mmCIF file of C-alpha atoms in Angstrom:
data_model
loop_
_atom_site.group_PDB
_atom_site.id
_atom_site.type_symbol
_atom_site.label_atom_id
_atom_site.label_comp_id
_atom_site.label_asym_id
_atom_site.label_seq_id
_atom_site.Cartn_x
_atom_site.Cartn_y
_atom_site.Cartn_z
ATOM 1 C CA MET A 778 172.122 7.542 72.681
ATOM 2 C CA LYS A 779 171.303 11.072 73.731
ATOM 3 C CA LYS A 780 167.769 10.475 73.516
ATOM 4 C CA ILE A 781 167.949 7.400 75.358
ATOM 5 C CA LEU A 782 169.949 9.196 78.079
ATOM 6 C CA PHE A 783 166.968 11.733 77.845
ATOM 7 C CA LEU A 784 164.470 8.814 78.629
ATOM 8 C CA SER A 785 166.288 7.383 81.383
ATOM 9 C CA LEU A 786 166.330 10.838 82.875
ATOM 10 C CA VAL A 787 162.522 11.756 82.556
ATOM 11 C CA LEU A 788 161.699 8.255 84.054
ATOM 12 C CA GLY A 789 164.362 8.965 86.846
ATOM 13 C CA ILE A 790 162.934 12.519 87.930
ATOM 14 C CA LEU A 791 159.240 11.712 87.703
ATOM 15 C CA MET A 792 159.515 11.394 91.626
ATOM 16 C CA PHE A 793 160.751 14.696 91.991
ATOM 17 C CA SER A 794 158.694 17.861 91.583
ATOM 18 C CA GLY A 795 159.073 22.162 92.114
ATOM 19 C CA CYS A 796 160.159 24.151 89.240
ATOM 20 C CA LYS A 797 159.168 27.885 89.393
ATOM 21 C CA VAL A 798 157.885 28.638 85.848
ATOM 22 C CA PRO A 799 158.669 32.358 84.579
ATOM 23 C CA GLU A 800 155.970 34.226 82.681
ATOM 24 C CA SER A 801 156.370 34.444 78.868
ATOM 25 C CA PRO A 802 154.328 35.359 75.841
ATOM 26 C CA GLU A 803 151.893 32.478 74.735
ATOM 27 C CA ILE A 804 153.119 30.329 71.879
ATOM 28 C CA SER A 805 151.038 28.357 69.746
ATOM 29 C CA SER A 806 151.816 24.657 69.045
ATOM 30 C CA LYS A 807 150.768 21.348 67.475
ATOM 31 C CA CYS A 808 150.161 19.761 70.874
ATOM 32 C CA ASP A 809 147.594 22.270 71.891
ATOM 33 C CA THR A 810 144.935 19.801 70.243
ATOM 34 C CA LEU A 811 145.771 16.634 72.236
ATOM 35 C CA ILE A 812 143.581 15.711 74.721
ATOM 36 C CA PHE A 813 145.004 13.620 77.270
ATOM 37 C CA GLU A 814 147.155 15.667 79.742
ATOM 38 C CA LEU A 815 150.289 13.410 79.922
ATOM 39 C CA GLU A 816 150.255 12.898 76.102
ATOM 40 C CA LYS A 817 150.208 16.648 75.730
ATOM 41 C CA ASP A 818 152.887 17.378 78.009
ATOM 42 C CA PHE A 819 155.365 14.996 76.910
ATOM 43 C CA CYS A 820 154.520 16.563 73.116
ATOM 44 C CA TYR A 821 155.425 19.871 74.454
ATOM 45 C CA GLU A 822 158.817 18.742 75.979
ATOM 46 C CA LYS A 823 159.743 16.973 72.716
ATOM 47 C CA GLU A 824 158.915 20.179 70.817
ATOM 48 C CA ALA A 825 160.508 22.431 73.191
ATOM 49 C CA SER A 826 163.662 19.921 73.031
ATOM 50 C CA GLU A 827 163.652 20.441 69.109
ATOM 51 C CA GLN A 828 163.028 24.180 68.910
ATOM 52 C CA LEU A 829 164.908 24.958 72.073
ATOM 53 C CA ASP A 830 162.158 27.215 73.189
ATOM 54 C CA LEU A 831 161.310 27.580 76.967
ATOM 55 C CA ARG A 832 157.772 28.768 76.136
ATOM 56 C CA LEU A 833 156.857 25.362 75.301
ATOM 57 C CA CYS A 834 158.184 24.257 78.599
ATOM 58 C CA ASN A 835 155.806 26.717 80.310
ATOM 59 C CA LYS A 836 152.786 24.987 78.629
ATOM 60 C CA ILE A 837 153.584 21.879 80.613
ATOM 61 C CA SER A 838 151.032 21.216 83.370
ATOM 62 C CA ARG A 839 153.126 18.402 85.480
ATOM 63 C CA PRO A 840 156.146 20.365 87.504
ATOM 64 C CA GLU A 841 158.496 17.403 87.112
ATOM 65 C CA ILE A 842 158.055 17.400 83.277
ATOM 66 C CA ILE A 843 158.573 20.950 83.416
ATOM 67 C CA GLU A 844 161.988 20.411 84.921
ATOM 68 C CA SER A 845 162.762 17.544 82.557
ATOM 69 C CA CYS A 846 161.884 20.012 79.556
ATOM 70 C CA TYR A 847 164.356 22.905 81.189
ATOM 71 C CA MET A 848 166.873 20.526 80.885
ATOM 72 C CA GLN A 849 166.416 19.598 77.485
ATOM 73 C CA VAL A 850 166.523 23.384 76.472
ATOM 74 C CA ALA A 851 169.458 24.042 78.497
ATOM 75 C CA ARG A 852 171.345 21.147 77.186
ATOM 76 C CA GLY A 853 170.465 22.147 73.745
ATOM 77 C CA LYS A 854 171.405 25.786 74.244
ATOM 78 C CA HIS A 855 174.412 25.269 76.284
ATOM 79 C CA ASP A 856 172.866 27.498 78.879
ATOM 80 C CA LEU A 857 173.491 27.036 82.443
ATOM 81 C CA GLY A 858 171.015 30.155 83.292
ATOM 82 C CA ILE A 859 168.270 27.772 82.368
ATOM 83 C CA CYS A 860 169.605 25.217 85.094
ATOM 84 C CA ASP A 861 169.529 27.892 87.637
ATOM 85 C CA MET A 862 165.740 28.098 87.145
ATOM 86 C CA ILE A 863 165.254 24.577 88.489
ATOM 87 C CA VAL A 864 164.338 24.274 92.080
ATOM 88 C CA ASN A 865 165.066 20.516 93.064
ATOM 89 C CA GLU A 866 168.791 20.325 93.592
ATOM 90 C CA ARG A 867 169.198 16.783 92.053
ATOM 91 C CA ASN A 868 167.273 18.025 88.884
ATOM 92 C CA LYS A 869 169.384 21.011 88.728
ATOM 93 C CA ASP A 870 172.555 18.970 89.106
ATOM 94 C CA GLU A 871 171.392 16.797 86.090
ATOM 95 C CA CYS A 872 170.912 19.939 84.108
ATOM 96 C CA PHE A 873 174.675 20.884 84.701
ATOM 97 C CA ARG A 874 175.674 17.614 83.801
ATOM 98 C CA GLY A 875 173.808 17.519 80.899
ATOM 99 C CA VAL A 876 175.000 20.891 79.429
ATOM 100 C CA ALA A 877 178.614 19.848 80.547
ATOM 101 C CA VAL A 878 178.355 16.563 78.456
ATOM 102 C CA GLU A 879 176.727 18.325 75.434
ATOM 103 C CA ALA A 880 179.201 20.983 75.400
ATOM 104 C CA GLU A 881 182.236 18.620 76.178
ATOM 105 C CA ASN A 882 183.183 20.811 78.944
ATOM 106 C CA GLU A 883 184.657 19.286 82.006
ATOM 107 C CA ASN A 884 184.818 22.652 83.779
ATOM 108 C CA ILE A 885 180.932 22.753 83.886
ATOM 109 C CA CYS A 886 180.997 19.703 86.294
ATOM 110 C CA HIS A 887 182.380 21.922 89.006
ATOM 111 C CA HIS A 888 179.112 23.464 89.177
ATOM 112 C CA ILE A 889 177.533 20.200 90.335
ATOM 113 C CA SER A 890 176.825 19.660 94.376
ATOM 114 C CA LEU A 891 176.014 15.862 94.548
ATOM 115 C CA ASN A 892 178.775 13.784 94.284
ATOM 116 C CA ASP A 893 177.592 10.978 92.244
ATOM 117 C CA THR A 894 176.143 13.127 89.730
ATOM 118 C CA LYS A 895 179.805 14.968 89.412
ATOM 119 C CA GLU A 896 181.553 11.772 88.941
ATOM 120 C CA ASN A 897 179.149 10.670 86.281
ATOM 121 C CA CYS A 898 179.976 13.976 84.619
ATOM 122 C CA TYR A 899 183.935 13.518 84.488
ATOM 123 C CA LEU A 900 183.275 9.813 83.465
ATOM 124 C CA GLU A 901 180.730 10.816 80.366
ATOM 125 C CA ILE A 902 182.898 13.528 79.238
ATOM 126 C CA GLY A 903 185.838 11.456 79.579
ATOM 127 C CA ARG A 904 184.154 9.082 77.315
ATOM 128 C CA ILE A 905 183.398 11.218 74.680
ATOM 129 C CA LYS A 906 187.220 12.630 74.847
ATOM 130 C CA ASP A 907 188.762 9.241 75.397
ATOM 131 C CA ASP A 908 190.484 10.939 78.405
ATOM 132 C CA SER A 909 190.647 8.714 81.339
ATOM 133 C CA GLY A 910 192.780 11.649 83.105
ATOM 134 C CA LEU A 911 189.569 13.454 83.802
ATOM 135 C CA CYS A 912 188.944 10.491 86.198
ATOM 136 C CA ASP A 913 191.728 12.040 88.569
ATOM 137 C CA ASN A 914 188.871 14.577 89.381
ATOM 138 C CA ILE A 915 187.149 11.719 91.540
ATOM 139 C CA ASP A 916 188.243 11.519 94.963
ATOM 140 C CA ASP A 917 186.845 8.153 95.783
ATOM 141 C CA SER A 918 189.465 5.480 94.514
ATOM 142 C CA ASP A 919 186.917 2.902 93.849
ATOM 143 C CA LYS A 920 184.975 5.420 91.668
ATOM 144 C CA ARG A 921 188.039 6.772 89.985
ATOM 145 C CA LEU A 922 188.941 3.136 89.194
ATOM 146 C CA LEU A 923 185.545 2.629 87.671
ATOM 147 C CA CYS A 924 185.781 5.627 85.654
ATOM 148 C CA ILE A 925 189.073 4.570 84.407
ATOM 149 C CA ALA A 926 187.913 1.307 83.392
ATOM 150 C CA VAL A 927 184.794 2.547 81.478
ATOM 151 C CA VAL A 928 186.963 5.015 79.439
ATOM 152 C CA GLU A 929 189.732 2.786 78.581
ATOM 153 C CA LYS A 930 187.534 -0.095 78.246
ATOM 154 C CA ASN A 931 189.574 -2.203 80.438
ATOM 155 C CA LEU A 932 187.876 -4.911 81.976
ATOM 156 C CA ASP A 933 191.118 -5.793 84.227
ATOM 157 C CA THR A 934 190.965 -2.217 86.242
ATOM 158 C CA CYS A 935 187.348 -3.313 87.642
ATOM 159 C CA GLU A 936 188.830 -6.436 89.449
ATOM 160 C CA ASN A 937 190.796 -3.679 91.311
ATOM 161 C CA ILE A 938 187.831 -2.290 92.715
ATOM 162 C CA LEU A 939 187.599 -3.145 96.369
ATOM 163 C CA GLU A 940 183.643 -2.711 97.017
ATOM 164 C CA GLU A 941 181.516 -5.556 95.377
ATOM 165 C CA LYS A 942 178.523 -3.254 94.105
ATOM 166 C CA GLN A 943 181.281 -0.776 92.661
ATOM 167 C CA ARG A 944 182.843 -3.561 90.817
ATOM 168 C CA GLN A 945 179.914 -4.900 89.554
ATOM 169 C CA THR A 946 178.738 -1.265 88.215
ATOM 170 C CA CYS A 947 181.999 -1.236 86.674
ATOM 171 C CA PHE A 948 181.295 -4.643 84.877
ATOM 172 C CA VAL A 949 178.162 -3.065 83.496
ATOM 173 C CA GLY A 950 180.049 -0.049 82.567
ATOM 174 C CA VAL A 951 182.506 -2.070 80.468
ATOM 175 C CA ALA A 952 180.050 -4.419 78.991
ATOM 176 C CA GLU A 953 178.158 -1.410 77.585
ATOM 177 C CA VAL A 954 180.854 0.444 75.987
ATOM 178 C CA LYS A 955 182.276 -2.651 74.604
ATOM 179 C CA GLN A 956 179.099 -4.133 73.479
ATOM 180 C CA ASP A 957 180.063 -7.476 75.002
ATOM 181 C CA LEU A 958 177.346 -9.583 76.081
ATOM 182 C CA SER A 959 179.882 -12.112 77.577
ATOM 183 C CA ILE A 960 180.732 -9.643 80.298
ATOM 184 C CA CYS A 961 177.331 -9.837 81.909
ATOM 185 C CA ASN A 962 177.063 -13.646 81.716
ATOM 186 C CA ASP A 963 180.882 -14.435 82.632
ATOM 187 C CA LYS A 964 181.694 -11.497 85.158
ATOM 188 C CA ILE A 965 178.383 -10.577 86.966
ATOM 189 C CA GLY A 966 176.939 -12.838 89.595
ATOM 190 C CA GLU A 967 173.997 -10.802 91.485
ATOM 191 C CA GLN A 968 170.949 -10.884 89.069
ATOM 192 C CA ASP A 969 169.722 -7.534 89.522
ATOM 193 C CA TYR A 970 173.260 -6.387 87.953
ATOM 194 C CA LYS A 971 172.969 -8.856 85.294
ATOM 195 C CA ASP A 972 169.407 -7.658 84.355
ATOM 196 C CA TRP A 973 170.744 -4.037 84.083
ATOM 197 C CA CYS A 974 174.052 -5.416 82.070
ATOM 198 C CA TYR A 975 171.492 -6.807 79.550
ATOM 199 C CA ASN A 976 169.561 -3.899 79.652
ATOM 200 C CA VAL A 977 172.352 -1.600 78.733
ATOM 201 C CA VAL A 978 173.976 -3.928 76.107
ATOM 202 C CA ALA A 979 170.633 -4.499 74.638
ATOM 203 C CA VAL A 980 170.193 -0.741 73.887
ATOM 204 C CA THR A 981 173.577 -0.042 72.726
ATOM 205 C CA LYS A 982 173.479 -2.969 70.430
ATOM 206 C CA GLN A 983 169.913 -2.252 69.411
ATOM 207 C CA GLU A 984 169.013 -6.028 69.715
ATOM 208 C CA ILE A 985 165.673 -6.623 71.361
ATOM 209 C CA GLY A 986 166.234 -10.233 71.875
ATOM 210 C CA ILE A 987 168.912 -9.389 74.741
ATOM 211 C CA CYS A 988 165.947 -7.873 76.709
ATOM 212 C CA ASP A 989 164.205 -11.267 76.854
ATOM 213 C CA MET A 990 167.531 -12.589 78.760
ATOM 214 C CA ILE A 991 166.260 -10.419 81.567
ATOM 215 C CA ALA A 992 165.178 -12.379 84.591
ATOM 216 C CA ASP A 993 162.805 -10.053 86.049
ATOM 217 C CA GLN A 994 159.795 -10.423 83.248
ATOM 218 C CA ASN A 995 157.825 -7.557 85.193
ATOM 219 C CA TRP A 996 156.932 -5.029 82.277
ATOM 220 C CA THR A 997 156.917 -2.360 84.692
ATOM 221 C CA GLY A 998 160.637 -3.050 85.611
ATOM 222 C CA MET A 999 163.967 -3.596 83.711
ATOM 223 C CA LYS A 1000 162.396 -5.820 80.725
ATOM 224 C CA GLY A 1001 159.945 -2.720 79.993
ATOM 225 C CA LEU A 1002 162.760 -0.047 80.087
ATOM 226 C CA CYS A 1003 164.663 -2.478 77.940
ATOM 227 C CA TYR A 1004 162.163 -2.584 75.115
ATOM 228 C CA LEU A 1005 161.539 1.147 75.711
ATOM 229 C CA GLY A 1006 165.124 1.685 75.174
ATOM 230 C CA VAL A 1007 165.496 -0.553 72.131
ATOM 231 C CA ALA A 1008 162.734 0.995 70.336
ATOM 232 C CA VAL A 1009 164.043 4.364 70.754
ATOM 233 C CA ALA A 1010 167.266 3.331 69.727
ATOM 234 C CA GLN A 1011 166.035 1.772 66.504
ATOM 235 C CA ASN A 1012 163.219 4.481 65.920
ATOM 236 C CA ASN A 1013 160.899 1.798 65.813
ATOM 237 C CA LYS A 1014 157.570 2.485 67.194
ATOM 238 C CA SER A 1015 156.517 -1.407 66.429
ATOM 239 C CA ILE A 1016 158.402 -2.645 69.321
ATOM 240 C CA CYS A 1017 156.381 -0.729 71.767
ATOM 241 C CA ASP A 1018 153.403 -2.677 70.905
ATOM 242 C CA ASP A 1019 154.954 -5.744 72.541
ATOM 243 C CA ILE A 1020 155.339 -4.036 75.907
ATOM 244 C CA GLY A 1021 152.754 -5.511 78.429
ATOM 245 C CA ASP A 1022 152.565 -2.586 80.711
ATOM 246 C CA ILE A 1023 150.240 0.193 79.493
ATOM 247 C CA SER A 1024 151.869 2.968 80.934
ATOM 248 C CA THR A 1025 155.290 1.915 79.860
ATOM 249 C CA LYS A 1026 153.865 1.068 76.167
ATOM 250 C CA ASN A 1027 152.392 4.412 76.052
ATOM 251 C CA LEU A 1028 155.446 6.207 76.970
ATOM 252 C CA CYS A 1029 157.361 4.277 74.534
ATOM 253 C CA ILE A 1030 154.898 5.273 71.751
ATOM 254 C CA LEU A 1031 155.263 8.912 72.633
ATOM 255 C CA SER A 1032 159.065 8.676 72.729
ATOM 256 C CA VAL A 1033 159.560 7.301 69.311
ATOM 257 C CA ASP A 1034 159.336 9.758 66.424
#
């Protein structure tokens, strides 16, 4: 599941860039012989996350992948100092969140400046520790209820959320933690949220057939991400072959061991 979250993070930060790369001694890598730049960059990132070696991150050419690489190493080493090397504020906050979750230390969430990321930090650690009391750190009442509902796996708590999108998001979150497809079908009306729900349940249950229930059949959208997520969850590269978009397919192939 951590690897799936890592993939979502990589996809999410491709729109951001700007990371100062410190000087460091050169290190050889099996990735050095690869021809295509993007493939080589993802290879370096994967090696860096396994070896927890920043020098491999420094061999990456794309700034946005360098930042993602720093996040992986910081998370593995529980090192907030590496997060401070990241320039982009959102990516830095994601790094703090990743370290907090990996270390199961809610006190690190205080380092996060953006509210959404901070709230997710408390929610994720609350899930890990099975402690809905951590949700009390969230000021917004609807988001606090969402957190409690997901941590306690209590669908009824979602019904008390006033804002419609937050309530739909709550249903998705509870469906994911309960691995309950019926919640997607019975509780969620808006199609985008229903597709999102199918995605997270498919990945959690590692069932590729659920991906085909997604209404948006565009491979560059939710369906492609769903196939990619299940492929990684199953560690099954053959699923990548069924993806109709070449970019998503290549990312899938690179992401599965």
